């Protein structure tokens, strides 16, 4: 049977198998995403399995964190520790009996043996190999009469066929490794827990996993896995090796300092899960067409192992920001309003002037200026939002345009008369037509007459108290007729005081 026929006849089963050793970073989520999408695309099964046999490295709370992170991004599983399933349990620490069962099978076949050596003995073998300038290989010291395995000694695989390894990877094609990659490795440690090398293979077998989707750090151990598949007489699964996620400079693998942080930190910063999904999907894969914005459904529809890249894709936060902006644009107006409100600081939220209608009005202004929720927090911290809700406080000199044509001698009086005239024009506008285009139209000829900067700048300053803010027409519309006029009057009073 060729590979494709085999593929057609078997239900596709993939799994994500994280170790609960801390928070889930974006690399882990990307692995889960590809494994999940492949199963979904093929009406297969996606399993979440927790690989918790290294009790020393386990960090409390990691499992719920993993679950929360995957759910946030929209990945769901058909079987897993929280929902059970036909292959339960889904935590390796609860599957020790299975590993013992397969260990026993290997012992009976003469393919596994108890390791009788003490640490000191192993050390002396290692030292001797070093002195003789040859690699230390456990298989050079196989005991002639190993003791009966009682669980207190490590159990090792006896690799009888020491040969060059060759296998096929769905992404990288044919891979090979020399004999030196094979040595009698530990299956079960003296503490009773299996090694990753052993138990993931037993689990994949029992859970009928067809495709192993994981990153490239497991390539060097694959010859050992192959030896174990052979020893157990089981068919090899498909290997799908994802490229690593690289640091922004593209030269090294992404480390914690370059942004490989807790995926839920991105949630806190205001990235949308759909944007994070989109961003991760493209690190290491690209579609046939050149679209850059994609929904999870579209991704599932077009995801293909053949389009996974061989080499690592860089982590580019600017790209993530851009994608987030694109996804924010796709939200409904109401959702955008909720988003803006969510990131306003409590100090603003509790102001009586913070009304739904102001939030409604400032939403497009805020959305235009941000990439993510945290930018709204920053805008507020920089005072770029408070003036919508509170009268600004400023110094009267700031009301003068820097290239003002107003003569020094009577400048306060002149500017106040300009503003008074502006107030007069605005008063004439009906409240319902107090809209930026209309305000602009009504003020424009007067502004041209006296010099635009000499009225638009002071108006803007009177309304916002800031050098940089939206134009005065937009501000006036958002603040409404009476608040706009009241702020302009405050400026006039300040000038003639
Ligand atoms: N527990 C392994 C890890 O967290 C999983 C590797 C695999 O997918 O086989 O890296």
Coordinates of C-alpha atoms in Angstrom, one line a residue, residues 17-477:
X17 CA 1.2 16.8 24.1
X18 CA 2.5 19.5 26.3
X19 CA 4.5 19.0 29.5
X20 CA 3.0 21.0 32.4
X21 CA 6.3 22.7 33.1
X22 CA 5.2 26.3 33.1
X23 CA 3.1 28.6 31.0
X24 CA 2.3 27.8 27.4
X25 CA 4.2 30.0 25.0
X26 CA 3.4 30.9 21.5
X27 CA 5.5 28.1 20.0
X28 CA 3.4 25.5 21.8
X29 CA 0.2 27.1 20.7
X30 CA 1.4 27.2 17.1
X31 CA 2.2 23.4 17.3
X32 CA -1.3 22.8 18.7
X33 CA -2.8 24.9 16.0
X34 CA -1.3 22.9 13.1
X35 CA -2.1 19.6 14.7
X36 CA -5.7 20.7 15.4
X37 CA -6.2 22.2 12.0
X38 CA -5.0 19.0 10.2
X39 CA -7.4 16.8 12.2
X40 CA -10.3 19.2 11.7
X41 CA -9.6 19.5 8.0
X42 CA -9.7 15.7 7.6
X43 CA -12.6 15.1 10.0
X44 CA -10.2 13.5 12.3
X45 CA -9.7 13.5 16.0
X46 CA -7.5 15.9 17.9
X47 CA -6.3 14.9 21.4
X48 CA -4.9 16.9 24.2
X49 CA -2.5 14.8 26.3
X50 CA -0.5 16.0 29.3
X51 CA 3.0 14.6 29.5
X52 CA 3.6 14.9 33.2
X53 CA 6.1 12.2 33.9
X54 CA 8.9 14.6 34.8
X55 CA 7.6 15.3 38.3
X56 CA 10.6 17.5 39.2
X57 CA 9.9 20.0 36.4
X58 CA 6.2 20.1 36.9
X59 CA 4.8 23.6 37.7
X60 CA 1.5 23.8 39.6
X61 CA -1.3 25.4 37.6
X62 CA 0.3 24.6 34.2
X63 CA -2.5 22.3 33.1
X64 CA -5.3 24.8 33.7
X65 CA -3.1 27.4 32.1
X66 CA -2.6 25.3 29.0
X67 CA -6.3 24.6 28.7
X68 CA -7.1 28.3 29.1
X69 CA -4.6 29.4 26.5
X70 CA -5.8 26.9 23.9
X71 CA -9.4 27.7 24.5
X72 CA -8.7 31.4 24.3
X73 CA -7.3 31.0 20.8
X74 CA -10.2 28.8 19.8
X75 CA -8.6 25.4 19.7
X76 CA -10.8 22.6 21.1
X77 CA -10.1 18.9 21.4
X78 CA -12.1 15.8 21.0
X79 CA -10.4 14.0 23.8
X80 CA -8.5 15.4 26.7
X81 CA -7.9 15.4 30.5
X82 CA -10.8 17.8 31.2
X83 CA -13.4 16.1 29.0
X84 CA -12.2 12.5 29.0
X85 CA -12.7 10.2 26.0
X86 CA -12.4 6.6 24.8
X87 CA -8.6 6.6 25.5
X88 CA -8.7 8.1 29.0
X89 CA -6.8 8.9 31.1
X90 CA -5.1 11.7 29.2
X91 CA -2.4 12.4 31.8
X92 CA 0.7 10.3 31.5
X93 CA 1.1 10.0 35.3
X94 CA -2.2 8.2 35.3
X95 CA -1.2 5.8 32.6
X96 CA 1.7 4.0 34.4
X97 CA 0.0 0.6 34.0
X98 CA 0.0 0.9 30.3
X99 CA 3.8 1.6 30.2
X100 CA 4.4 -1.3 32.5
X101 CA 2.4 -3.5 30.2
X102 CA 4.5 -2.6 27.2
X103 CA 7.7 -2.8 29.2
X104 CA 6.7 -6.4 30.1
X105 CA 6.1 -7.2 26.4
X106 CA 9.6 -5.9 25.6
X107 CA 11.2 -7.9 28.4
X108 CA 9.4 -11.0 27.3
X109 CA 10.7 -10.4 23.7
X110 CA 14.2 -10.1 25.2
X111 CA 14.3 -6.5 24.0
X112 CA 14.4 -4.7 27.4
X113 CA 16.5 -5.3 30.4
X114 CA 17.1 -4.0 33.9
X115 CA 20.1 -1.7 34.2
X116 CA 22.2 -3.1 37.1
X117 CA 24.8 -0.4 37.3
X118 CA 25.3 2.1 40.0
X119 CA 25.9 5.8 39.2
X120 CA 29.6 5.3 40.1
X121 CA 29.9 2.4 37.7
X122 CA 28.3 4.3 34.9
X123 CA 30.6 7.2 35.6
X124 CA 33.7 5.0 35.4
X125 CA 32.5 3.6 32.0
X126 CA 32.1 7.2 30.8
X127 CA 35.5 8.2 32.1
X128 CA 37.2 5.3 30.4
X129 CA 35.5 6.1 27.1
X130 CA 36.6 9.7 27.4
X131 CA 40.2 8.6 28.1
X132 CA 40.1 6.4 25.1
X133 CA 38.6 9.2 23.0
X134 CA 35.6 7.2 21.9
X135 CA 31.9 8.1 22.5
X136 CA 30.4 6.4 25.6
X137 CA 27.8 4.0 24.5
X138 CA 25.7 2.1 26.9
X139 CA 25.3 -0.8 24.5
X140 CA 29.0 -1.5 24.9
X141 CA 28.3 -2.5 28.5
X142 CA 25.2 -4.6 28.2
X143 CA 25.1 -6.9 31.3
X144 CA 25.4 -10.6 30.4
X145 CA 22.9 -11.7 33.0
X146 CA 20.7 -8.7 33.8
X147 CA 18.7 -9.0 37.1
X148 CA 15.0 -9.6 37.0
X149 CA 13.4 -6.2 36.6
X150 CA 11.6 -5.3 39.8
X151 CA 10.9 -1.7 39.1
X152 CA 13.7 -0.3 41.3
X153 CA 16.3 -0.3 38.5
X154 CA 16.0 1.6 35.2
X155 CA 14.7 -0.5 32.4
X156 CA 16.5 -0.1 29.1
X157 CA 15.7 -0.9 25.5
X158 CA 18.0 -3.4 23.9
X159 CA 18.6 -2.2 20.4
X160 CA 19.5 -5.3 18.6
X161 CA 19.8 -3.9 15.1
X162 CA 22.4 -1.2 15.2
X163 CA 22.1 0.4 11.8
X164 CA 21.8 3.6 9.9
X165 CA 18.3 5.0 10.4
X166 CA 16.2 6.3 7.6
X167 CA 12.7 7.8 7.8
X168 CA 10.4 10.1 5.9
X169 CA 9.2 13.4 7.3
X170 CA 6.1 15.0 5.7
X171 CA 7.8 18.4 5.8
X172 CA 11.5 17.7 5.4
X173 CA 11.4 14.6 3.2
X174 CA 13.8 11.8 3.6
X175 CA 16.0 12.0 6.8
X176 CA 18.8 9.8 7.9
X177 CA 21.1 9.3 10.9
X178 CA 24.1 7.2 11.5
X179 CA 24.5 4.2 13.9
X180 CA 25.9 6.5 16.6
X181 CA 22.3 7.8 17.1
X182 CA 21.3 4.5 18.6
X183 CA 22.0 3.4 22.1
X184 CA 20.2 1.4 24.7
X185 CA 18.0 4.1 26.2
X186 CA 16.0 4.1 29.4
X187 CA 12.3 3.2 29.0
X188 CA 11.4 3.4 32.7
X189 CA 13.4 5.3 35.3
X190 CA 14.1 3.9 38.8
X191 CA 11.4 6.2 40.2
X192 CA 8.8 4.2 38.3
X193 CA 8.1 6.9 35.7
X194 CA 8.6 6.3 32.1
X195 CA 10.8 8.5 29.9
X196 CA 9.3 10.7 27.2
X197 CA 11.0 8.5 24.6
X198 CA 9.0 5.5 25.7
X199 CA 5.7 6.7 27.0
X200 CA 4.8 9.0 24.1
X201 CA 5.2 6.1 21.8
X202 CA 3.0 3.9 23.9
X203 CA 0.4 6.6 24.2
X204 CA 0.4 7.4 20.5
X205 CA -0.1 3.7 19.8
X206 CA -2.9 3.3 22.3
X207 CA -4.6 6.5 21.1
X208 CA -4.2 5.5 17.4
X209 CA -2.3 8.7 16.6
X210 CA -1.6 8.8 12.9
X211 CA 0.4 12.1 12.6
X212 CA 2.9 13.4 15.1
X213 CA 3.1 17.1 14.7
X214 CA 5.9 18.7 16.7
X215 CA 9.0 20.9 16.4
X216 CA 12.4 20.0 15.3
X217 CA 14.1 19.3 18.6
X218 CA 12.8 15.7 18.4
X219 CA 14.6 14.9 15.1
X220 CA 17.8 13.8 16.8
X221 CA 15.9 11.3 18.9
X222 CA 13.8 9.9 16.1
X223 CA 16.3 7.0 15.4
X224 CA 15.5 5.8 19.0
X225 CA 11.8 6.1 18.4
X226 CA 12.2 4.1 15.2
X227 CA 14.0 1.4 17.1
X228 CA 11.2 1.2 19.6
X229 CA 8.5 1.1 16.9
X230 CA 10.4 -1.9 15.5
X231 CA 10.8 -3.5 18.9
X232 CA 7.1 -3.3 19.6
X233 CA 6.3 -4.4 16.0
X234 CA 4.2 -1.3 15.3
X235 CA 3.7 0.8 12.2
X236 CA 5.5 4.1 12.1
X237 CA 3.2 7.1 12.3
X238 CA 3.6 10.1 10.0
X239 CA 6.2 12.6 11.2
X240 CA 5.3 16.2 10.7
X241 CA 8.2 18.4 11.8
X242 CA 7.4 22.0 12.2
X243 CA 10.1 24.6 11.7
X244 CA 11.2 26.5 14.8
X245 CA 9.9 30.0 15.5
X246 CA 12.9 32.3 15.1
X247 CA 13.7 35.5 17.0
X248 CA 12.9 38.7 15.1
X249 CA 16.5 38.8 13.6
X250 CA 15.8 35.4 12.1
X251 CA 19.2 34.1 13.4
X252 CA 18.3 32.2 16.5
X253 CA 15.3 30.4 17.9
X254 CA 12.9 32.6 19.7
X255 CA 13.7 32.8 23.4
X256 CA 11.7 34.2 26.3
X257 CA 13.4 37.6 25.9
X258 CA 12.3 38.0 22.3
X259 CA 8.6 37.5 22.9
X260 CA 8.2 33.8 23.6
X261 CA 6.1 34.8 26.5
X262 CA 3.0 33.5 28.1
X263 CA 0.3 33.4 25.4
X264 CA -2.2 34.8 27.9
X265 CA 0.0 37.9 28.2
X266 CA -0.9 38.7 24.7
X267 CA -4.6 38.4 25.7
X268 CA -4.0 40.9 28.5
X269 CA -2.4 43.3 26.1
X270 CA -5.5 43.3 24.0
X271 CA -4.6 41.1 21.0
X272 CA -7.7 39.4 19.7
X273 CA -7.6 35.6 19.7
X274 CA -8.4 35.6 16.0
X275 CA -5.4 37.8 15.3
X276 CA -3.1 35.7 17.4
X277 CA -4.4 32.6 15.5
X278 CA -3.8 34.3 12.2
X279 CA -0.3 35.4 13.2
X280 CA 0.7 32.0 14.4
X281 CA -0.8 30.2 11.5
X282 CA 1.6 32.1 9.2
X283 CA 4.8 31.4 11.1
X284 CA 5.9 28.3 9.3
X285 CA 3.1 28.0 6.7
X286 CA 1.7 30.1 3.9
X287 CA -1.3 29.7 1.7
X288 CA -1.1 29.3 -2.1
X289 CA -2.6 32.7 -2.7
X290 CA -1.1 35.7 -1.0
X291 CA -3.9 36.6 1.4
X292 CA -2.6 37.6 4.8
X293 CA -5.7 37.9 6.8
X294 CA -7.4 34.6 7.6
X295 CA -10.1 33.2 9.9
X296 CA -9.8 29.9 11.7
X297 CA -12.4 28.4 9.4
X298 CA -10.6 29.5 6.3
X299 CA -7.3 28.2 7.7
X300 CA -8.8 24.8 8.3
X301 CA -10.2 24.8 4.8
X302 CA -6.8 25.4 3.1
X303 CA -4.3 24.1 5.5
X304 CA -2.0 21.6 3.9
X305 CA 1.1 19.8 5.3
X306 CA 2.8 20.3 2.0
X307 CA 2.8 24.0 2.5
X308 CA 4.5 23.9 5.9
X309 CA 7.9 25.6 5.6
X310 CA 11.1 23.7 6.2
X311 CA 13.0 26.6 7.7
X312 CA 12.0 28.8 10.7
X313 CA 9.8 31.8 10.4
X314 CA 10.7 34.9 12.4
X315 CA 8.6 36.3 15.2
X316 CA 7.7 39.8 14.2
X317 CA 5.7 41.8 16.7
X318 CA 5.0 44.6 14.1
X319 CA 3.3 42.0 11.9
X320 CA 1.2 40.8 14.9
X321 CA 0.2 44.5 15.5
X322 CA -0.8 44.9 11.9
X323 CA -2.8 41.7 11.9
X324 CA -4.5 42.8 15.1
X325 CA -5.5 46.1 13.5
X326 CA -6.9 44.2 10.6
X327 CA -8.9 42.0 12.9
X328 CA -10.1 44.9 15.0
X329 CA -11.4 46.5 11.8
X330 CA -13.5 43.5 11.2
X331 CA -15.4 43.9 14.5
X332 CA -18.8 45.4 14.5
X333 CA -19.1 49.0 15.6
X334 CA -20.7 47.8 18.8
X335 CA -17.9 45.4 19.5
X336 CA -15.3 48.1 18.8
X337 CA -17.1 50.3 21.4
X338 CA -16.9 47.5 23.9
X339 CA -13.3 47.0 23.1
X340 CA -12.5 50.7 23.6
X341 CA -14.4 50.9 26.9
X342 CA -12.7 47.8 28.2
X343 CA -9.3 49.3 28.1
X344 CA -10.1 52.7 29.5
X345 CA -8.6 53.2 32.9
X346 CA -10.9 53.1 36.0
X347 CA -10.2 56.8 36.7
X348 CA -12.0 57.7 33.4
X349 CA -14.6 55.0 33.7
X350 CA -15.9 56.4 36.9
X351 CA -16.4 60.0 35.5
X352 CA -20.1 61.0 35.1
X353 CA -19.2 62.5 31.8
X354 CA -18.2 59.2 30.4
X355 CA -21.5 58.4 28.6
X356 CA -22.3 55.8 26.0
X357 CA -22.7 58.5 23.5
X358 CA -19.1 59.8 24.1
X359 CA -17.8 56.2 23.8
X360 CA -19.7 55.8 20.6
X361 CA -18.2 59.0 19.2
X362 CA -14.5 58.5 20.3
X363 CA -14.5 54.8 19.1
X364 CA -13.3 55.5 15.5
X365 CA -10.8 58.1 16.7
X366 CA -9.3 55.6 19.2
X367 CA -9.4 52.7 16.7
X368 CA -7.5 54.7 14.1
X369 CA -4.7 55.3 16.5
X370 CA -4.1 51.9 18.2
X371 CA -2.9 48.4 17.4
X372 CA -4.1 46.8 20.6
X373 CA -5.9 47.5 23.9
X374 CA -2.7 48.3 25.7
X375 CA -2.3 51.3 23.4
X376 CA -5.6 52.7 24.7
X377 CA -4.2 52.4 28.2
X378 CA -1.1 54.3 27.0
X379 CA -3.2 57.0 25.2
X380 CA -5.1 57.5 28.5
X381 CA -1.9 57.7 30.5
X382 CA -0.5 60.3 28.1
X383 CA -3.7 62.4 28.6
X384 CA -4.9 61.8 25.0
X385 CA -8.3 60.7 26.1
X386 CA -9.1 62.6 29.3
X387 CA -10.1 65.8 27.5
X388 CA -13.1 64.0 26.0
X389 CA -14.5 63.6 29.5
X390 CA -13.0 66.5 31.5
X391 CA -12.3 70.2 30.7
X392 CA -8.7 70.6 29.8
X393 CA -6.4 72.8 31.9
X394 CA -3.7 74.7 30.0
X395 CA -1.7 77.9 29.9
X396 CA -3.2 80.8 27.9
X397 CA 0.0 81.2 25.9
X398 CA -0.5 77.7 24.4
X399 CA -3.6 79.1 22.7
X400 CA -1.4 81.0 20.2
X401 CA -0.5 79.3 16.9
X402 CA 3.3 79.1 16.6
X403 CA 3.3 80.9 13.2
X404 CA 0.6 83.4 14.3
X405 CA 0.1 86.5 12.3
X406 CA -1.5 88.3 15.3
X407 CA 0.4 91.3 16.3
X408 CA 2.1 91.2 19.8
X409 CA 0.6 94.4 21.1
X410 CA -3.0 93.4 21.4
X411 CA -2.7 89.7 21.1
X412 CA -5.0 88.6 23.9
X413 CA -7.7 90.8 22.8
X414 CA -7.4 89.9 19.2
X415 CA -7.5 86.2 19.8
X416 CA -10.4 86.4 22.2
X417 CA -12.3 88.3 19.5
X418 CA -11.5 85.6 17.0
X419 CA -12.8 83.0 19.3
X420 CA -15.9 85.0 20.1
X421 CA -16.7 85.2 16.4
X422 CA -16.2 81.4 16.2
X423 CA -18.6 80.9 19.1
X424 CA -21.1 83.2 17.3
X425 CA -20.8 81.0 14.2
X426 CA -21.2 77.8 16.2
X427 CA -24.2 79.1 18.1
X428 CA -26.0 79.5 14.8
X429 CA -25.6 75.8 14.0
X430 CA -28.6 73.7 15.0
X431 CA -27.7 71.0 17.6
X432 CA -28.7 68.2 15.4
X433 CA -26.4 69.4 12.6
X434 CA -23.5 69.9 14.9
X435 CA -21.4 67.5 12.8
X436 CA -17.8 67.9 11.7
X437 CA -18.4 68.5 8.0
X438 CA -21.0 71.0 8.7
X439 CA -19.0 72.8 11.4
X440 CA -16.0 72.9 9.1
X441 CA -18.1 74.4 6.3
X442 CA -19.6 77.1 8.5
X443 CA -16.2 78.1 10.0
X444 CA -14.1 77.7 6.9
X445 CA -14.5 81.1 5.2
X446 CA -13.9 82.9 8.5
X447 CA -10.8 80.8 9.1
X448 CA -9.5 81.7 5.6
X449 CA -10.2 85.3 6.2
X450 CA -8.1 85.6 9.4
X451 CA -5.6 82.9 8.7
X452 CA -6.5 79.3 9.4
X453 CA -3.8 78.6 12.0
X454 CA -4.9 81.5 14.1
X455 CA -8.3 80.1 14.7
X456 CA -8.1 76.3 14.2
X457 CA -5.1 76.0 16.5
X458 CA -6.6 77.9 19.4
X459 CA -9.9 76.1 19.0
X460 CA -8.3 72.8 19.1
X461 CA -6.3 73.8 22.1
X462 CA -9.3 75.2 23.9
X463 CA -11.1 71.9 23.3
X464 CA -8.3 69.4 24.0
X465 CA -5.6 71.3 25.9
X466 CA -3.0 69.3 23.8
X467 CA -0.6 70.1 21.0
X468 CA -1.6 66.9 19.3
X469 CA -5.2 65.8 19.1
X470 CA -7.8 65.3 16.4
X471 CA -8.9 68.4 14.4
X472 CA -11.2 70.9 16.0
X473 CA -14.2 69.9 13.9
X474 CA -14.0 66.3 15.0
X475 CA -13.5 67.4 18.6
X476 CA -16.4 69.7 18.4
X477 CA -18.7 67.1 17.1

